[in-house]
Each structure stands twice: as C-alpha cells, then as structure tokens.
Short mmCIF file of C-alpha atoms in Angstrom, two decimals:
data_model
loop_
_atom_site.label_atom_id
_atom_site.label_comp_id
_atom_site.label_asym_id
_atom_site.label_seq_id
_atom_site.Cartn_x
_atom_site.Cartn_y
_atom_site.Cartn_z
CA MET A 750 0.00 0.00 0.00
CA THR A 751 1.45 3.30 -1.10
CA ARG A 752 1.51 6.15 1.35
CA ILE A 753 0.31 9.54 0.19
CA ALA A 754 2.81 12.25 1.03
CA GLU A 755 1.37 14.98 3.19
CA PRO A 756 1.88 18.59 2.06
CA ILE A 757 4.76 20.31 3.77
CA MET A 758 3.79 23.57 5.47
CA ARG A 759 6.46 26.17 4.99
CA THR A 760 7.36 28.10 8.12
CA CYS A 761 8.84 31.57 7.76
CA SER A 762 11.72 32.48 10.05
CA ARG A 763 13.51 35.75 10.59
CA ARG A 764 16.25 36.37 8.05
CA ARG A 765 19.71 37.26 9.26
CA SER A 766 20.55 40.96 9.16
CA ARG A 767 23.42 41.54 6.76
CA TYR A 768 22.85 44.89 5.04
CA PRO A 769 23.45 48.41 6.41
CA SER A 770 19.83 49.30 5.61
CA ASP A 771 18.38 46.55 7.84
CA THR A 772 16.46 47.68 10.88
CA THR A 773 17.95 47.21 14.31
CA ALA A 774 15.90 45.85 17.20
CA ALA A 775 15.45 49.37 18.55
CA GLU A 776 14.34 50.74 15.17
CA TRP A 777 11.85 47.91 14.68
CA ALA A 778 10.40 48.61 18.13
CA LEU A 779 9.59 52.11 16.86
CA ILE A 780 8.14 51.07 13.49
CA GLU A 781 6.17 47.93 14.33
CA PRO A 782 3.43 49.58 16.48
CA LEU A 783 2.82 52.18 13.74
CA LEU A 784 2.09 49.67 10.97
CA PRO A 785 -1.53 48.74 10.15
CA ALA A 786 -3.03 45.64 11.72
CA PRO A 787 -2.87 42.47 9.58
CA ALA A 788 -6.03 41.64 7.66
CA CYS A 789 -6.56 38.46 9.68
CA GLN A 790 -6.95 40.61 12.81
CA THR A 791 -9.57 42.96 11.39
CA ASN A 792 -13.33 42.58 11.11
CA THR A 793 -13.14 41.96 7.37
CA GLY A 794 -10.84 38.99 7.92
CA GLY A 795 -8.20 37.48 5.71
CA HIS A 796 -5.38 34.96 5.52
CA PRO A 797 -2.48 35.23 7.98
CA GLU A 798 0.52 36.94 6.47
CA LYS A 799 3.14 34.50 5.23
CA TRP A 800 6.18 36.76 5.54
CA LEU A 801 7.44 38.64 8.54
CA ARG A 802 6.79 42.35 8.39
CA ARG A 803 10.26 43.21 9.56
CA ASP A 804 11.70 41.45 6.51
CA ILE A 805 9.29 43.39 4.29
CA VAL A 806 10.33 46.72 5.84
CA ASP A 807 13.98 45.74 5.44
CA GLY A 808 13.32 44.97 1.77
CA ILE A 809 11.76 48.40 1.23
CA ARG A 810 14.66 50.12 2.98
CA TYR A 811 17.15 48.11 0.90
CA ILE A 812 15.55 49.33 -2.35
CA VAL A 813 15.48 52.95 -1.15
CA ASP A 814 19.02 52.94 0.19
CA ASN A 815 20.75 51.07 -2.66
CA GLY A 816 18.65 52.21 -5.61
CA ALA A 817 18.15 48.70 -6.98
CA LYS A 818 15.27 47.54 -9.15
CA TRP A 819 12.40 45.72 -7.47
CA ARG A 820 13.20 42.60 -9.48
CA ALA A 821 16.82 42.79 -8.27
CA LEU A 822 15.84 42.41 -4.62
CA PRO A 823 18.23 39.86 -3.01
CA ALA A 824 16.93 36.34 -2.57
CA ASP A 825 17.12 36.39 1.24
CA PHE A 826 14.25 38.91 1.31
CA PRO A 827 10.61 37.96 0.66
CA PRO A 828 9.62 37.84 -3.04
CA TRP A 829 9.88 41.24 -4.71
CA GLU A 830 6.19 41.11 -5.68
CA THR A 831 5.28 40.83 -1.99
CA VAL A 832 7.60 43.63 -0.87
CA CYS A 833 6.48 45.93 -3.69
CA GLY A 834 2.82 45.12 -2.97
CA PHE A 835 3.16 46.12 0.69
CA PHE A 836 5.07 49.24 -0.37
CA GLN A 837 2.20 50.33 -2.60
CA ARG A 838 -0.63 49.38 -0.22
CA TRP A 839 0.91 51.09 2.80
CA ASN A 840 1.53 54.22 0.77
CA ARG A 841 -1.97 54.20 -0.73
CA GLY A 842 -3.50 53.79 2.72
CA GLY A 843 -1.54 56.74 4.16
CA TRP A 844 0.47 54.62 6.59
CA VAL A 845 3.86 55.83 5.32
CA THR A 846 3.03 59.46 6.06
CA PHE A 847 1.51 58.38 9.38
CA ILE A 848 4.78 56.70 10.43
CA ARG A 849 6.73 59.77 9.31
CA ASP A 850 4.53 62.16 11.29
CA GLN A 851 4.59 60.04 14.45
CA LEU A 852 8.39 59.82 14.40
CA ARG A 853 8.63 63.57 13.85
CA ARG A 854 6.41 64.24 16.85
CA ARG A 855 8.47 61.89 18.99
CA ILE A 856 11.69 63.71 18.10
CA ARG A 857 10.13 67.10 18.81
CA THR A 858 8.76 66.06 22.20
CA GLY A 859 12.13 64.52 23.07
CA LYS A 860 13.72 67.93 22.52
CA GLY A 861 11.12 69.68 24.64
CA ARG A 862 9.25 71.11 21.65
CA CYS A 863 5.54 71.12 20.96
CA PRO A 864 4.63 68.09 18.78
CA PHE A 865 2.73 70.40 16.41
CA PRO A 866 5.01 73.04 14.86
CA VAL A 867 3.76 76.52 13.97
CA THR A 868 6.64 77.56 11.68
CA LEU A 869 7.72 75.83 8.47
CA ILE A 870 10.41 76.22 5.82
CA VAL A 871 9.66 75.24 2.21
CA ASP A 872 11.92 74.69 -0.79
CA SER A 873 12.04 72.66 -3.99
CA GLN A 874 14.50 70.52 -5.92
CA SER A 875 14.49 69.63 -9.61
CA ILE A 876 15.63 66.09 -10.36
CA LYS A 877 16.24 64.23 -13.59
CA ALA A 878 13.76 61.51 -14.52
CA ALA A 879 14.53 58.12 -16.01
CA SER A 880 12.96 56.73 -19.17
CA THR A 881 10.34 54.92 -17.08
CA VAL A 882 8.70 58.27 -16.20
CA GLY A 883 5.93 59.11 -18.67
CA SER A 884 5.66 62.40 -20.51
CA THR A 885 2.43 63.30 -18.69
CA THR A 886 4.17 63.49 -15.29
CA ARG A 887 7.47 65.08 -16.30
CA GLY A 888 8.53 68.47 -17.60
CA TYR A 889 11.51 70.69 -18.39
CA ASP A 890 12.87 73.14 -15.85
CA ALA A 891 14.46 75.88 -17.95
CA GLY A 892 16.14 77.51 -14.97
CA LYS A 893 17.96 74.38 -13.81
CA LYS A 894 18.02 72.79 -17.29
CA VAL A 895 16.56 69.57 -15.94
CA ASN A 896 14.08 67.32 -17.70
CA GLY A 897 12.20 65.46 -15.03
CA ARG A 898 10.26 66.21 -11.87
CA ARG A 899 10.36 68.69 -9.01
CA ARG A 900 10.19 67.86 -5.31
CA HIS A 901 8.50 70.37 -3.04
CA ILE A 902 9.43 69.84 0.61
CA ALA A 903 8.16 71.49 3.79
CA VAL A 904 10.05 70.98 7.08
CA ASP A 905 9.80 72.37 10.58
CA THR A 906 12.48 74.43 12.33
CA LEU A 907 14.37 71.23 13.22
CA GLY A 908 14.51 70.11 9.60
CA LEU A 909 11.98 67.31 10.13
CA PRO A 910 9.62 66.60 7.21
CA MET A 911 6.07 67.94 7.27
CA MET A 912 4.99 67.36 3.67
CA ILE A 913 6.53 66.15 0.40
CA MET A 914 4.90 66.73 -2.98
CA VAL A 915 6.27 65.66 -6.39
CA THR A 916 5.20 67.52 -9.54
CA ARG A 917 6.42 68.11 -13.07
CA ALA A 918 9.66 70.05 -13.27
CA ASN A 919 8.06 72.82 -15.32
CA MET A 920 5.61 73.69 -12.53
CA THR A 921 6.74 76.88 -10.82
CA ASP A 922 7.26 77.12 -7.09
CA ARG A 923 4.42 79.61 -6.77
CA ASP A 924 1.87 77.31 -8.42
CA ALA A 925 2.98 74.27 -6.44
CA ALA A 926 3.09 76.28 -3.20
CA ARG A 927 -0.58 77.15 -3.54
CA GLU A 928 -1.56 73.49 -3.40
CA MET A 929 1.02 72.61 -0.76
CA LEU A 930 0.09 75.48 1.55
CA TRP A 931 -3.59 74.68 1.13
CA ARG A 932 -3.02 71.05 2.12
CA LEU A 933 -0.82 72.10 5.02
CA ARG A 934 -3.49 74.45 6.29
CA LEU A 935 -6.08 71.64 6.23
CA THR A 936 -3.86 69.09 7.97
CA HIS A 937 -2.05 71.48 10.33
CA PRO A 938 -4.39 74.30 11.35
CA GLN A 939 -1.93 75.54 14.00
CA LEU A 940 0.54 76.91 11.39
CA THR A 941 1.20 80.63 11.50
CA ARG A 942 4.39 81.33 9.52
CA VAL A 943 6.18 79.88 6.49
CA TRP A 944 9.69 80.77 5.32
CA ALA A 945 10.63 80.37 1.64
CA ASP A 946 13.06 81.63 -0.98
CA SER A 947 12.54 84.57 -3.31
CA ALA A 948 10.80 82.35 -5.90
CA HIS A 949 7.72 82.37 -3.65
CA ALA A 950 7.52 86.16 -3.46
CA GLY A 951 4.87 88.30 -5.15
CA GLN A 952 1.15 87.60 -5.21
CA LEU A 953 1.59 84.33 -3.31
CA VAL A 954 2.39 86.28 -0.15
CA ASP A 955 -0.90 88.21 -0.31
CA TRP A 956 -2.84 85.07 -1.27
CA ALA A 957 -1.49 83.12 1.71
CA ASP A 958 -2.32 86.00 4.04
CA ASP A 959 -5.87 86.55 2.71
CA ARG A 960 -6.97 82.96 2.06
CA LEU A 961 -5.01 80.85 4.52
CA TRP A 962 -4.10 83.36 7.27
CA LEU A 963 -0.46 82.39 6.88
CA SER A 964 2.48 84.77 7.14
CA LEU A 965 4.69 83.88 4.17
CA ARG A 966 8.14 85.45 4.41
CA THR A 967 11.04 85.12 2.00
CA VAL A 968 14.78 84.81 2.71
CA ALA A 969 16.76 86.26 -0.19
CA ARG A 970 20.42 85.71 -0.96
CA PRO A 971 22.58 88.78 -0.21
CA ARG A 972 23.44 90.67 -3.38
CA THR A 973 27.08 91.11 -2.37
CA ALA A 974 27.54 87.42 -1.53
CA GLU A 975 29.98 85.34 -3.57
CA GLY A 976 30.07 81.56 -3.70
CA PHE A 977 28.26 79.39 -1.21
CA VAL A 978 26.46 81.26 1.57
CA VAL A 979 24.59 79.67 4.47
CA LEU A 980 21.22 81.42 4.60
CA PRO A 981 19.29 81.56 7.88
CA ARG A 982 16.30 79.23 8.16
CA ARG A 983 16.61 77.99 4.58
CA ARG A 984 19.61 75.87 5.53
CA LYS A 985 17.28 73.58 7.48
CA VAL A 986 15.32 72.48 4.41
CA GLU A 987 18.46 72.33 2.26
CA ARG A 988 20.03 69.98 4.79
CA THR A 989 16.95 67.74 4.58
CA ILE A 990 17.22 67.68 0.79
CA GLY A 991 20.86 66.63 1.14
CA ARG A 992 19.83 63.74 3.40
CA LEU A 993 17.33 62.61 0.78
CA MET A 994 20.10 62.39 -1.80
CA ASN A 995 22.06 59.98 0.43
CA ALA A 996 19.51 57.33 -0.55
CA ARG A 997 20.49 56.21 -4.05
CA ARG A 998 16.91 55.57 -5.13
CA ASN A 999 16.28 59.33 -4.82
CA VAL A 1000 19.24 60.48 -6.91
CA ARG A 1001 17.10 60.08 -10.03
CA ASP A 1002 13.34 59.66 -10.33
CA HIS A 1003 12.46 56.21 -11.70
CA GLU A 1004 8.81 55.94 -10.62
CA ARG A 1005 5.89 55.89 -13.03
CA LEU A 1006 3.60 57.52 -10.46
CA PRO A 1007 4.54 60.66 -8.49
CA GLN A 1008 2.91 59.08 -5.42
CA HIS A 1009 5.52 56.33 -5.45
CA SER A 1010 8.29 58.93 -5.69
CA GLU A 1011 6.87 60.61 -2.60
CA ALA A 1012 6.83 57.24 -0.82
CA HIS A 1013 10.53 56.62 -1.54
CA LEU A 1014 11.36 60.09 -0.20
CA ASN A 1015 9.31 59.46 2.94
CA TRP A 1016 10.94 56.09 3.57
CA ALA A 1017 14.39 57.69 3.29
CA LEU A 1018 13.47 60.26 5.94
CA ILE A 1019 11.84 57.59 8.11
CA THR A 1020 15.19 55.78 8.15
CA VAL A 1021 16.97 59.00 9.12
CA MET A 1022 14.55 59.62 11.99
CA THR A 1023 14.64 56.06 13.35
CA LYS A 1024 18.43 56.14 13.39
CA ARG A 1025 18.30 59.49 15.12
CA LEU A 1026 15.95 58.19 17.80
CA THR A 1027 17.95 55.03 18.46
CA ARG A 1028 21.55 56.20 18.28
CA LYS A 1029 23.52 55.73 21.47
CA SER A 1030 26.09 58.50 21.19
CA ALA A 1031 24.94 61.94 22.25
CA ARG A 1032 25.09 64.38 19.38
CA THR A 1033 23.92 67.93 18.93
CA ASP A 1034 22.31 69.63 15.95
CA SER A 1035 23.60 73.07 16.93
CA TRP A 1036 27.02 74.33 15.87
CA THR A 1037 28.85 77.41 17.05
CA LYS A 1038 32.07 79.14 16.06
CA ASN A 1039 32.86 79.90 19.70
CA PRO A 1040 32.75 76.67 21.71
CA SER A 1041 32.66 76.82 25.46
CA PRO A 1042 35.92 76.48 27.47
CA SER A 1043 34.82 73.07 28.71
CA THR A 1044 34.52 71.92 25.11
CA ASP A 1045 38.05 73.13 24.36
CA ARG A 1046 39.46 71.28 27.38
CA ARG A 1047 37.63 68.08 26.42
CA GLN A 1048 38.96 68.27 22.85
CA ALA A 1049 42.48 68.86 24.17
CA ARG A 1050 42.25 65.77 26.38
CA ASP A 1051 41.10 63.69 23.41
CA ILE A 1052 44.09 64.85 21.34
CA THR A 1053 46.80 64.52 23.98
CA GLY A 1054 45.35 61.42 25.60
CA GLU A 1055 45.61 62.86 29.10
#
C-alpha cells in the first residue's frame, strides 16, 4: 500500500541581518506599532501573512538605500512582488506618512518642543527623470536645465519633514506652493508662519495671508555674496534635501507615479529619523564658532590622551 505524502507547510523564520539598511531591534520597536493591523486581525478577515513584516520593511529600505530595481531584490528577502505590494498598499492607505509624522512628533517632544510646529520652511529641488517616467508626469525646468520632476518639501524648524509633494519640473514654485500650503493648512491648522526663498515672493504672499491666514516670508540671498552662503532658516530644508540624496533611489526619479516617488522620499526620511531616535552617542544639531571652554578642554584631552 502506497503512502500519500502529506503537504509540507512552509514556516517563515527571521532572516539574518546583513545589510546596512536593515532595521535594528530598537528601530523595529519604533516602526512595528505604527504599521496597520494584519487583515486576519480585522473585522473583514483574511489569511495570515506568510512573511514577517520586519523582513518586508527591510526589503523596502534596501531598495530605497541602494537604488536597486524591485526585481533585483536579493533572494534572502521575501519575493519582490510581496515587498512591492506592501510598499504600494501602505503608501496608498496613508500609513507611510503616518509613520513619518509620528516619528517627527516623537523627536520634537524629546527635545522639549511642541509636537505640532507653527513655523515651516519650504523649498524645492528639480531632479532628472529616467525613461520609465511618462511624458504626462514630467517636464523641463528651464532655470535648472533639468528634464524630469520637481520635489517640493516642507520641514519644521528642526529640519523634520512635514509634507513632500512631487510635480512636473516645469511647474513653478508659486503654483505648487498654492496646493502645498492649502493642504498644510487643512492638515495642520496651527501653522502661522512659512519661510521660503525669493521664488515664492509676489502675489503668493498676499494670497497666503488673505486665504489661509499664513504669514509667508522670504529669505533672499545677499546681493554682495559670492560663492556658497549659508542662509538663515533655509539651511534647514536644504540639509533635509541633502539627506534625501544619500539614498540612491532618490538620486534620479524612476517611478511611473509621483505618489511612489513621494513614498521613496518618505521612507528615506523615516530611516533618518529612526536612526536618530535610536543612536547611542549623544550628538547635537547646533554648531557654534565659539565653543565653550569646557569643550576646548575636552577636545584637548582627546588629542593629547591625558
């Protein structure tokens, strides 16, 4: 009598961390409670998830950090279709922006700030687009001579992200700022002041004051300045844009949908904030030309070894 082989149930175990983009235990403790509940635990019901969510988040962070194609996801991660599917569903459901906002509030409260900022800094960046970006969602920025898309970013006074919007590169900052400021007013009614560059000057200032009750002020570059100049307030958003470019997926726009481009930008900043919240060494975000005497003595001890 032949024996019928029983089907083997595959059990999923935690993969070994081996990439710099993998989450640490402390980072995962921050992200896991902010993710949506699995479908099997909701009223609608569903099958239990086959793959661990930490491996899925690590797969998303690997793509963002290394700039690889979805199909080139290493074999030790879950299948790329699964990782990409979660990436799209979480972004479509608003969970990516929810995680970003919750981490921002945690950093602000840790520094003794109010979790809801009242002052923002906005700026934009034109980026080249790959051939996968359709002609309907791309444009030519004559000022920067870039054929692609433009990223409009709003941050608080600590440089933490408040909103990211991706448009065609030929859309001016004034036109994009109208939509961004309107959305910011709806989601953050406590806002009172917005700092921007001279490209936002003109009728936009009166429109923001009359329609949104926002004080829009511009920070212009000094006329006598030569070379690189650190401008007050605007350096916060420029520093955030520089951190976005550290993730290789954001160096060039490859996404067919602008919403997916925004998701990659948000995931890059989520990684920055989780590392900031879980780092062990004490660091400061303030820099001064005149350090205190105690700082000089400490630096001298480090150099001499005494």
